[in-house]
Structures are given as structure tokens and as C-alpha cells.
Amino acid sequence: MPVNIDYHRYMVTMLEVTDVTDVTAQRGGTCCVPLVKKPLTQADAEHLAATLKALADPARLRLLSIVASSQGQEACVCDLIEPVGLSQPTVSHHLKVLTEAGFLSRSKRGTWAYYRLLPDALTGVAGILAI
Amino acid sequence: MPVNIDYHRYMVTMLEVTDVTDVTAQRGGTCCVPLVKKPLTQADAEHLAATLKALADPARLRLLSIVASSQGQEACVCDLIEPVGLSQPTVSHHLKVLTEAGFLSRSKRGTWAYYRLLPDALTGVAGILAI
């Protein structure tokens, strides 16, 4: 599959020419240098703001905390609706926002979707806000 | 100053009857238990969402990082306008949002206002997002 090989070569080249901060930004969603150590660049600030916006909603924070504190850091959407007291479409919307922001992964098994915590995104945000 | 003494007594009583989580919420802006350990309550989620909303703006993140990485973690508003390329009223508005959310304190000296990092608020948010 030459396209994939080319893409792989492209990514390896990209990783080689970017510094650690940029690599982390690609992986975890935020830069890794605490903001108390060095002023954020405009690009890093825009990226972090978008990530924080995805978190800055009470329902999404509750959903993320329920998934994250579940066994195996995974939960079925069918078990997330009742605890937050919202409709299934609303819960699915919030879970989609969290998934797109890199905090959760989604897999379908039978009728239901299961969401699992992707810890790197949270770790990245916590790291940049740490003192 | 009997009013102040009464207030002090009131606060001491309040601190004695609240638990550690509540005290931290009053001080730092968020609950102290990482969200991967225990699902957030609705009240904690609403409080954390409001705090994250104050952070979730590129200009505010840049301003906070400039203040936080300045000598003594303090900066004059006069030194914050040029780096972010915004008007003084806009910068002052963003600094007010950060101050009201507990991330900065403000003091007036002569013509200018000075903003200083209040680290507890950032530590509180980072702690609750930590894995």
C-alpha cells in the first residue's frame, strides 16, 4: 500500500523536524510546557483553548468522570444516560465532542457504543496547567 | 473592629463545619478529587465548567501565561497589551474574567493595575484533571 508507506515516511519526517513540544501537541492535544514556565504561543493557546472548551461543560465533565472512574475506564452509552439525566441524543452529542477533542475513544459492539478514556489528553491539559 | 472579628468568627465556624473538599472549592475554585477517581457531582461539575470557561480563550491563556512566567509572577497591564496585540479595554476585560475566576489578583499602583498569579486556582484545576 504505497500511499500508507508514503504517509508513514511523511509522518516520520515531520516528527524528526519538529521539537518535543510540537510532537506532544500532535499526540495529546496540548503543548507540554507548563504555562507558568513560558508564555504560550498564539498557536498553542488556540489549541489549548479549543481543548478546554470541549471540557468546559457540566454534562461533559460528568460524563468524562463517569467513564474515567468506571472499571477499565470504559462505559457503555446505555449506562451513561440515567446518571446525567439527559436524553440519549444529548448524551451522544456530548460524547462526540469529548471524542473529537481526544478525551475518549468510541467503539461499537452490537447495539451499543462504548466509550473509553484516552488518558494522554487529560494528562496533557493537566501538565500545562500545573504549577 | 467588631464587624471584622465577627466575620472572622463566622469564617472559622464555616471552615470547621465544612469538609476538605468544600474548603478547597472555596479557596481554589474546584474540588480536589481527580475526576478519574470518582464521578463529579453536578455542583462540582458546574463549578469546574465555569472555571474552565474562564480559561478557554486563547487571549486569556496567553495573558495568564505571560503573568505567570513573569518575574515574581506579576505583571503591569501596561506590559500585557503589546504581546497579545489587543486593545487595552479588551485586555482589561480578559484580565477581569481571569481575576473573577480566581486565577489572578489585581492591585493598583499609581496609574497602572498590576496582576499577580494566584497559583491555587491553577493547581486545583490541574489536580482534578490529573490521572
PDB file of C-alpha atoms in Angstrom:
ATOM      1  CA  MET A   1       0.000   0.000   0.000  1.00  0.00           C
ATOM      2  CA  PRO A   2       2.279   2.769  -1.276  1.00  0.00           C
ATOM      3  CA  VAL A   3       0.005   5.547  -0.071  1.00  0.00           C
ATOM      4  CA  ASN A   4       0.278   4.372   3.513  1.00  0.00           C
ATOM      5  CA  ILE A   5       4.030   3.940   3.277  1.00  0.00           C
ATOM      6  CA  ASP A   6       4.386   7.436   1.887  1.00  0.00           C
ATOM      7  CA  TYR A   7       2.204   8.769   4.668  1.00  0.00           C
ATOM      8  CA  HIS A   8       4.313   6.905   7.227  1.00  0.00           C
ATOM      9  CA  ARG A   9       7.506   8.364   5.724  1.00  0.00           C
ATOM     10  CA  TYR A  10       5.924  11.807   5.759  1.00  0.00           C
ATOM     11  CA  MET A  11       4.982  11.484   9.434  1.00  0.00           C
ATOM     12  CA  VAL A  12       8.448  10.202  10.371  1.00  0.00           C
ATOM     13  CA  THR A  13       9.956  13.199   8.584  1.00  0.00           C
ATOM     14  CA  MET A  14       7.529  15.512  10.351  1.00  0.00           C
ATOM     15  CA  LEU A  15       8.418  14.006  13.724  1.00  0.00           C
ATOM     16  CA  GLU A  16      12.118  14.367  13.006  1.00  0.00           C
ATOM     17  CA  VAL A  17      11.909  18.025  12.127  1.00  0.00           C
ATOM     18  CA  THR A  18       9.553  19.106  14.906  1.00  0.00           C
ATOM     19  CA  ASP A  19      10.576  19.605  18.516  1.00  0.00           C
ATOM     20  CA  VAL A  20       9.198  17.765  21.552  1.00  0.00           C
ATOM     21  CA  THR A  21       6.530  20.366  22.173  1.00  0.00           C
ATOM     22  CA  ASP A  22       5.105  20.021  18.684  1.00  0.00           C
ATOM     23  CA  VAL A  23       5.104  16.232  18.854  1.00  0.00           C
ATOM     24  CA  THR A  24       3.184  16.342  22.120  1.00  0.00           C
ATOM     25  CA  ALA A  25       0.749  18.820  20.615  1.00  0.00           C
ATOM     26  CA  GLN A  26       0.040  16.346  17.810  1.00  0.00           C
ATOM     27  CA  ARG A  27      -0.395  13.426  20.218  1.00  0.00           C
ATOM     28  CA  GLY A  28      -2.071  14.665  23.341  1.00  0.00           C
ATOM     29  CA  GLY A  29      -3.878  17.765  22.222  1.00  0.00           C
ATOM     30  CA  THR A  30      -1.803  20.336  24.089  1.00  0.00           C
ATOM     31  CA  CYS A  31       1.693  21.550  24.497  1.00  0.00           C
ATOM     32  CA  CYS A  32       3.692  20.031  27.378  1.00  0.00           C
ATOM     33  CA  VAL A  33       5.446  23.060  28.859  1.00  0.00           C
ATOM     34  CA  PRO A  34       3.562  24.401  31.910  1.00  0.00           C
ATOM     35  CA  LEU A  35       2.209  27.860  31.156  1.00  0.00           C
ATOM     36  CA  VAL A  36       3.799  29.214  34.324  1.00  0.00           C
ATOM     37  CA  LYS A  37       7.234  28.417  32.832  1.00  0.00           C
ATOM     38  CA  LYS A  38       6.947  30.026  29.401  1.00  0.00           C
ATOM     39  CA  PRO A  39       4.347  32.231  27.674  1.00  0.00           C
ATOM     40  CA  LEU A  40       2.106  30.279  25.310  1.00  0.00           C
ATOM     41  CA  THR A  41       2.404  30.935  21.590  1.00  0.00           C
ATOM     42  CA  GLN A  42      -0.756  32.005  19.772  1.00  0.00           C
ATOM     43  CA  ALA A  43      -0.994  28.571  18.105  1.00  0.00           C
ATOM     44  CA  ASP A  44      -0.596  26.665  21.388  1.00  0.00           C
ATOM     45  CA  ALA A  45      -3.087  28.988  23.110  1.00  0.00           C
ATOM     46  CA  GLU A  46      -5.666  28.432  20.360  1.00  0.00           C
ATOM     47  CA  HIS A  47      -5.226  24.673  20.552  1.00  0.00           C
ATOM     48  CA  LEU A  48      -5.441  24.576  24.350  1.00  0.00           C
ATOM     49  CA  ALA A  49      -8.486  26.886  24.340  1.00  0.00           C
ATOM     50  CA  ALA A  50     -10.312  24.564  21.948  1.00  0.00           C
ATOM     51  CA  THR A  51      -9.470  21.561  24.145  1.00  0.00           C
ATOM     52  CA  LEU A  52     -10.624  23.382  27.300  1.00  0.00           C
ATOM     53  CA  LYS A  53     -13.868  24.440  25.578  1.00  0.00           C
ATOM     54  CA  ALA A  54     -14.649  20.781  24.959  1.00  0.00           C
ATOM     55  CA  LEU A  55     -14.248  20.177  28.704  1.00  0.00           C
ATOM     56  CA  ALA A  56     -15.984  23.333  29.924  1.00  0.00           C
ATOM     57  CA  ASP A  57     -19.499  21.957  30.181  1.00  0.00           C
ATOM     58  CA  PRO A  58     -21.022  20.393  33.310  1.00  0.00           C
ATOM     59  CA  ALA A  59     -22.625  17.465  31.453  1.00  0.00           C
ATOM     60  CA  ARG A  60     -19.431  16.659  29.550  1.00  0.00           C
ATOM     61  CA  LEU A  61     -17.345  16.826  32.727  1.00  0.00           C
ATOM     62  CA  ARG A  62     -19.749  14.475  34.487  1.00  0.00           C
ATOM     63  CA  LEU A  63     -19.792  12.057  31.528  1.00  0.00           C
ATOM     64  CA  LEU A  64     -15.997  12.092  31.305  1.00  0.00           C
ATOM     65  CA  SER A  65     -15.668  11.478  35.047  1.00  0.00           C
ATOM     66  CA  ILE A  66     -18.148   8.577  34.932  1.00  0.00           C
ATOM     67  CA  VAL A  67     -16.290   6.904  32.034  1.00  0.00           C
ATOM     68  CA  ALA A  68     -12.892   7.613  33.612  1.00  0.00           C
ATOM     69  CA  SER A  69     -13.865   6.181  37.005  1.00  0.00           C
ATOM     70  CA  SER A  70     -15.594   3.099  35.530  1.00  0.00           C
ATOM     71  CA  GLN A  71     -13.941  -0.308  35.568  1.00  0.00           C
ATOM     72  CA  GLY A  72     -11.367  -0.424  32.776  1.00  0.00           C
ATOM     73  CA  GLN A  73     -12.024   3.313  32.227  1.00  0.00           C
ATOM     74  CA  GLU A  74     -14.751   2.289  29.787  1.00  0.00           C
ATOM     75  CA  ALA A  75     -18.543   2.589  29.798  1.00  0.00           C
ATOM     76  CA  CYS A  76     -21.487   1.771  27.553  1.00  0.00           C
ATOM     77  CA  VAL A  77     -23.517   4.757  26.420  1.00  0.00           C
ATOM     78  CA  CYS A  78     -26.519   2.814  27.755  1.00  0.00           C
ATOM     79  CA  ASP A  79     -25.124   3.274  31.289  1.00  0.00           C
ATOM     80  CA  LEU A  80     -24.397   6.991  30.889  1.00  0.00           C
ATOM     81  CA  ILE A  81     -27.867   8.341  30.188  1.00  0.00           C
ATOM     82  CA  GLU A  82     -29.548   7.835  33.554  1.00  0.00           C
ATOM     83  CA  PRO A  83     -26.742   9.248  35.759  1.00  0.00           C
ATOM     84  CA  VAL A  84     -26.692  12.615  33.957  1.00  0.00           C
ATOM     85  CA  GLY A  85     -30.478  12.815  33.450  1.00  0.00           C
ATOM     86  CA  LEU A  86     -30.302  13.878  29.791  1.00  0.00           C
ATOM     87  CA  SER A  87     -31.773  12.421  26.590  1.00  0.00           C
ATOM     88  CA  GLN A  88     -29.780   9.875  24.590  1.00  0.00           C
ATOM     89  CA  PRO A  89     -29.212  12.279  21.624  1.00  0.00           C
ATOM     90  CA  THR A  90     -27.901  14.942  24.019  1.00  0.00           C
ATOM     91  CA  VAL A  91     -25.599  12.479  25.763  1.00  0.00           C
ATOM     92  CA  SER A  92     -24.361  11.211  22.366  1.00  0.00           C
ATOM     93  CA  HIS A  93     -23.655  14.788  21.269  1.00  0.00           C
ATOM     94  CA  HIS A  94     -21.588  15.484  24.392  1.00  0.00           C
ATOM     95  CA  LEU A  95     -19.696  12.203  23.982  1.00  0.00           C
ATOM     96  CA  LYS A  96     -18.951  13.121  20.353  1.00  0.00           C
ATOM     97  CA  VAL A  97     -17.457  16.456  21.442  1.00  0.00           C
ATOM     98  CA  LEU A  98     -15.267  14.692  24.013  1.00  0.00           C
ATOM     99  CA  THR A  99     -14.228  12.075  21.426  1.00  0.00           C
ATOM    100  CA  GLU A 100     -13.346  14.695  18.810  1.00  0.00           C
ATOM    101  CA  ALA A 101     -11.277  16.566  21.409  1.00  0.00           C
ATOM    102  CA  GLY A 102      -9.279  13.388  22.070  1.00  0.00           C
ATOM    103  CA  PHE A 103     -10.515  12.616  25.597  1.00  0.00           C
ATOM    104  CA  LEU A 104     -12.447   9.453  24.674  1.00  0.00           C
ATOM    105  CA  SER A 105     -12.348   6.724  22.057  1.00  0.00           C
ATOM    106  CA  ARG A 106     -15.528   5.098  20.739  1.00  0.00           C
ATOM    107  CA  SER A 107     -16.148   1.518  19.670  1.00  0.00           C
ATOM    108  CA  LYS A 108     -19.383  -0.144  18.597  1.00  0.00           C
ATOM    109  CA  ARG A 109     -20.247  -3.588  19.968  1.00  0.00           C
ATOM    110  CA  GLY A 110     -23.624  -4.966  18.991  1.00  0.00           C
ATOM    111  CA  THR A 111     -26.311  -2.372  19.562  1.00  0.00           C
ATOM    112  CA  TRP A 112     -24.332  -0.052  21.799  1.00  0.00           C
ATOM    113  CA  ALA A 113     -21.371   2.285  21.595  1.00  0.00           C
ATOM    114  CA  TYR A 114     -18.695   2.029  24.285  1.00  0.00           C
ATOM    115  CA  TYR A 115     -16.502   4.940  25.309  1.00  0.00           C
ATOM    116  CA  ARG A 116     -13.038   4.569  26.782  1.00  0.00           C
ATOM    117  CA  LEU A 117     -10.809   7.195  28.387  1.00  0.00           C
ATOM    118  CA  LEU A 118      -7.758   8.264  26.375  1.00  0.00           C
ATOM    119  CA  PRO A 119      -5.622   9.451  29.298  1.00  0.00           C
ATOM    120  CA  ASP A 120      -2.999  11.367  27.262  1.00  0.00           C
ATOM    121  CA  ALA A 121      -5.361  14.260  26.516  1.00  0.00           C
ATOM    122  CA  LEU A 122      -6.212  14.825  30.200  1.00  0.00           C
ATOM    123  CA  THR A 123      -2.572  14.400  31.195  1.00  0.00           C
ATOM    124  CA  GLY A 124      -1.566  16.973  28.576  1.00  0.00           C
ATOM    125  CA  VAL A 125      -4.032  19.580  29.833  1.00  0.00           C
ATOM    126  CA  ALA A 126      -3.188  18.916  33.499  1.00  0.00           C
ATOM    127  CA  GLY A 127       0.522  19.184  32.678  1.00  0.00           C
ATOM    128  CA  ILE A 128       0.243  22.553  31.009  1.00  0.00           C
ATOM    129  CA  LEU A 129      -1.857  23.959  33.882  1.00  0.00           C
ATOM    130  CA  ALA A 130       0.425  22.534  36.577  1.00  0.00           C
ATOM    131  CA  ILE A 131       2.493  24.901  38.673  1.00  0.00           C
TER     132      ILE A 131
ATOM    133  CA  MET B   1     -13.353  46.430  64.568  1.00  0.00           C
ATOM    134  CA  PRO B   2     -16.165  44.190  65.816  1.00  0.00           C
ATOM    135  CA  VAL B   3     -17.550  43.593  62.329  1.00  0.00           C
ATOM    136  CA  ASN B   4     -14.275  42.065  61.161  1.00  0.00           C
ATOM    137  CA  ILE B   5     -13.947  39.934  64.280  1.00  0.00           C
ATOM    138  CA  ASP B   6     -17.481  38.630  63.794  1.00  0.00           C
ATOM    139  CA  TYR B   7     -16.705  37.878  60.172  1.00  0.00           C
ATOM    140  CA  HIS B   8     -13.534  36.054  61.211  1.00  0.00           C
ATOM    141  CA  ARG B   9     -15.514  34.008  63.755  1.00  0.00           C
ATOM    142  CA  TYR B  10     -18.122  33.258  61.092  1.00  0.00           C
ATOM    143  CA  MET B  11     -15.481  32.039  58.646  1.00  0.00           C
ATOM    144  CA  VAL B  12     -13.758  29.902  61.283  1.00  0.00           C
ATOM    145  CA  THR B  13     -17.130  28.315  62.078  1.00  0.00           C
ATOM    146  CA  MET B  14     -17.772  27.774  58.380  1.00  0.00           C
ATOM    147  CA  LEU B  15     -14.387  26.123  57.924  1.00  0.00           C
ATOM    148  CA  GLU B  16     -14.997  23.873  60.923  1.00  0.00           C
ATOM    149  CA  VAL B  17     -18.315  22.583  59.650  1.00  0.00           C
ATOM    150  CA  THR B  18     -17.318  22.020  56.008  1.00  0.00           C
ATOM    151  CA  ASP B  19     -15.236  19.116  54.763  1.00  0.00           C
ATOM    152  CA  VAL B  20     -11.899  19.313  52.981  1.00  0.00           C
ATOM    153  CA  THR B  21     -13.465  19.242  49.524  1.00  0.00           C
ATOM    154  CA  ASP B  22     -15.704  22.194  50.303  1.00  0.00           C
ATOM    155  CA  VAL B  23     -12.861  24.214  51.767  1.00  0.00           C
ATOM    156  CA  THR B  24     -10.773  23.585  48.647  1.00  0.00           C
ATOM    157  CA  ALA B  25     -13.718  24.551  46.471  1.00  0.00           C
ATOM    158  CA  GLN B  26     -13.995  27.874  48.334  1.00  0.00           C
ATOM    159  CA  ARG B  27     -10.261  28.535  48.038  1.00  0.00           C
ATOM    160  CA  GLY B  28      -9.067  27.182  44.741  1.00  0.00           C
ATOM    161  CA  GLY B  29     -12.171  27.134  42.603  1.00  0.00           C
ATOM    162  CA  THR B  30     -12.504  23.370  42.147  1.00  0.00           C
ATOM    163  CA  CYS B  31     -12.863  20.197  44.045  1.00  0.00           C
ATOM    164  CA  CYS B  32      -9.636  18.318  44.794  1.00  0.00           C
ATOM    165  CA  VAL B  33     -10.508  14.729  43.881  1.00  0.00           C
ATOM    166  CA  PRO B  34      -9.246  13.768  40.373  1.00  0.00           C
ATOM    167  CA  LEU B  35     -12.213  13.091  38.096  1.00  0.00           C
ATOM    168  CA  VAL B  36     -10.722   9.739  37.072  1.00  0.00           C
ATOM    169  CA  LYS B  37     -11.116   8.584  40.693  1.00  0.00           C
ATOM    170  CA  LYS B  38     -14.731   9.494  41.380  1.00  0.00           C
ATOM    171  CA  PRO B  39     -17.617  10.833  39.254  1.00  0.00           C
ATOM    172  CA  LEU B  40     -18.124  14.567  39.683  1.00  0.00           C
ATOM    173  CA  THR B  41     -21.278  15.762  41.406  1.00  0.00           C
ATOM    174  CA  GLN B  42     -23.489  18.158  39.465  1.00  0.00           C
ATOM    175  CA  ALA B  43     -22.406  21.044  41.727  1.00  0.00           C
ATOM    176  CA  ASP B  44     -18.691  20.285  41.320  1.00  0.00           C
ATOM    177  CA  ALA B  45     -19.123  19.853  37.552  1.00  0.00           C
ATOM    178  CA  GLU B  46     -20.883  23.221  37.264  1.00  0.00           C
ATOM    179  CA  HIS B  47     -18.171  24.937  39.280  1.00  0.00           C
ATOM    180  CA  LEU B  48     -15.333  23.340  37.316  1.00  0.00           C
ATOM    181  CA  ALA B  49     -17.050  24.106  33.986  1.00  0.00           C
ATOM    182  CA  ALA B  50     -17.322  27.795  34.927  1.00  0.00           C
ATOM    183  CA  THR B  51     -13.638  27.846  35.899  1.00  0.00           C
ATOM    184  CA  LEU B  52     -12.601  26.123  32.650  1.00  0.00           C
ATOM    185  CA  LYS B  53     -14.743  28.544  30.609  1.00  0.00           C
ATOM    186  CA  ALA B  54     -12.748  31.425  32.078  1.00  0.00           C
ATOM    187  CA  LEU B  55      -9.570  29.709  30.841  1.00  0.00           C
ATOM    188  CA  ALA B  56     -10.886  28.523  27.469  1.00  0.00           C
ATOM    189  CA  ASP B  57      -9.940  31.570  25.417  1.00  0.00           C
ATOM    190  CA  PRO B  58      -6.652  31.990  23.517  1.00  0.00           C
ATOM    191  CA  ALA B  59      -6.116  35.597  24.640  1.00  0.00           C
ATOM    192  CA  ARG B  60      -6.812  34.779  28.297  1.00  0.00           C
ATOM    193  CA  LEU B  61      -4.494  31.768  28.191  1.00  0.00           C
ATOM    194  CA  ARG B  62      -1.724  33.890  26.693  1.00  0.00           C
ATOM    195  CA  LEU B  63      -2.258  36.682  29.243  1.00  0.00           C
ATOM    196  CA  LEU B  64      -2.269  34.198  32.123  1.00  0.00           C
ATOM    197  CA  SER B  65       0.917  32.536  30.839  1.00  0.00           C
ATOM    198  CA  ILE B  66       2.671  35.899  30.453  1.00  0.00           C
ATOM    199  CA  VAL B  67       1.760  36.958  34.013  1.00  0.00           C
ATOM    200  CA  ALA B  68       2.609  33.508  35.415  1.00  0.00           C
ATOM    201  CA  SER B  69       6.016  33.373  33.731  1.00  0.00           C
ATOM    202  CA  SER B  70       6.941  36.965  34.637  1.00  0.00           C
ATOM    203  CA  GLN B  71       9.354  37.755  37.444  1.00  0.00           C
ATOM    204  CA  GLY B  72       7.511  37.396  40.746  1.00  0.00           C
ATOM    205  CA  GLN B  73       4.546  36.003  38.759  1.00  0.00           C
ATOM    206  CA  GLU B  74       3.313  39.595  38.433  1.00  0.00           C
ATOM    207  CA  ALA B  75       2.930  41.976  35.503  1.00  0.00           C
ATOM    208  CA  CYS B  76       1.704  45.504  34.826  1.00  0.00           C
ATOM    209  CA  VAL B  77      -1.262  45.734  32.460  1.00  0.00           C
ATOM    210  CA  CYS B  78       0.903  48.212  30.533  1.00  0.00           C
ATOM    211  CA  ASP B  79       3.253  45.335  29.625  1.00  0.00           C
ATOM    212  CA  LEU B  80       0.469  42.944  28.574  1.00  0.00           C
ATOM    213  CA  ILE B  81      -1.134  44.882  25.727  1.00  0.00           C
ATOM    214  CA  GLU B  82       1.612  44.707  23.100  1.00  0.00           C
ATOM    215  CA  PRO B  83       2.402  40.962  23.408  1.00  0.00           C
ATOM    216  CA  VAL B  84      -1.195  39.896  22.732  1.00  0.00           C
ATOM    217  CA  GLY B  85      -1.898  42.590  20.121  1.00  0.00           C
ATOM    218  CA  LEU B  86      -5.289  43.602  21.522  1.00  0.00           C
ATOM    219  CA  SER B  87      -6.708  46.934  22.686  1.00  0.00           C
ATOM    220  CA  GLN B  88      -6.346  47.962  26.324  1.00  0.00           C
ATOM    221  CA  PRO B  89     -10.118  47.641  27.044  1.00  0.00           C
ATOM    222  CA  THR B  90     -10.116  44.111  25.585  1.00  0.00           C
ATOM    223  CA  VAL B  91      -7.052  43.120  27.593  1.00  0.00           C
ATOM    224  CA  SER B  92      -8.629  44.602  30.747  1.00  0.00           C
ATOM    225  CA  HIS B  93     -11.819  42.641  30.111  1.00  0.00           C
ATOM    226  CA  HIS B  94      -9.917  39.366  29.779  1.00  0.00           C
ATOM    227  CA  LEU B  95      -7.895  40.118  32.922  1.00  0.00           C
ATOM    228  CA  LYS B  96     -11.141  40.823  34.791  1.00  0.00           C
ATOM    229  CA  VAL B  97     -12.537  37.411  33.775  1.00  0.00           C
ATOM    230  CA  LEU B  98      -9.338  35.697  34.978  1.00  0.00           C
ATOM    231  CA  THR B  99      -9.415  37.691  38.224  1.00  0.00           C
ATOM    232  CA  GLU B 100     -13.071  36.869  38.908  1.00  0.00           C
ATOM    233  CA  ALA B 101     -12.333  33.172  38.273  1.00  0.00           C
ATOM    234  CA  GLY B 102      -9.606  33.297  40.934  1.00  0.00           C
ATOM    235  CA  PHE B 103      -6.557  32.893  38.677  1.00  0.00           C
ATOM    236  CA  LEU B 104      -5.181  36.411  39.214  1.00  0.00           C
ATOM    237  CA  SER B 105      -5.233  39.127  41.856  1.00  0.00           C
ATOM    238  CA  ARG B 106      -5.268  42.825  40.929  1.00  0.00           C
ATOM    239  CA  SER B 107      -3.639  45.758  42.686  1.00  0.00           C
ATOM    240  CA  LYS B 108      -3.462  49.405  41.630  1.00  0.00           C
ATOM    241  CA  ARG B 109      -0.163  51.281  41.941  1.00  0.00           C
ATOM    242  CA  GLY B 110      -0.116  54.805  40.609  1.00  0.00           C
ATOM    243  CA  THR B 111      -1.591  54.885  37.116  1.00  0.00           C
ATOM    244  CA  TRP B 112      -1.410  51.169  36.389  1.00  0.00           C
ATOM    245  CA  ALA B 113      -3.001  47.961  37.557  1.00  0.00           C
ATOM    246  CA  TYR B 114      -0.740  45.022  38.332  1.00  0.00           C
ATOM    247  CA  TYR B 115      -1.854  41.409  38.052  1.00  0.00           C
ATOM    248  CA  ARG B 116      -0.357  38.578  40.062  1.00  0.00           C
ATOM    249  CA  LEU B 117      -0.839  34.817  39.672  1.00  0.00           C
ATOM    250  CA  LEU B 118      -2.889  33.106  42.396  1.00  0.00           C
ATOM    251  CA  PRO B 119      -1.456  29.594  41.969  1.00  0.00           C
ATOM    252  CA  ASP B 120      -4.114  27.715  43.988  1.00  0.00           C
ATOM    253  CA  ALA B 121      -6.739  28.045  41.245  1.00  0.00           C
ATOM    254  CA  LEU B 122      -4.470  26.559  38.553  1.00  0.00           C
ATOM    255  CA  THR B 123      -3.278  23.856  40.956  1.00  0.00           C
ATOM    256  CA  GLY B 124      -6.901  22.979  41.744  1.00  0.00           C
ATOM    257  CA  VAL B 125      -7.868  22.590  38.081  1.00  0.00           C
ATOM    258  CA  ALA B 126      -4.686  20.649  37.226  1.00  0.00           C
ATOM    259  CA  GLY B 127      -5.287  18.377  40.231  1.00  0.00           C
ATOM    260  CA  ILE B 128      -8.813  17.465  39.240  1.00  0.00           C
ATOM    261  CA  LEU B 129      -7.772  16.733  35.631  1.00  0.00           C
ATOM    262  CA  ALA B 130      -4.710  14.709  36.675  1.00  0.00           C
ATOM    263  CA  ILE B 131      -4.666  10.960  36.041  1.00  0.00           C
TER     264      ILE B 131
END
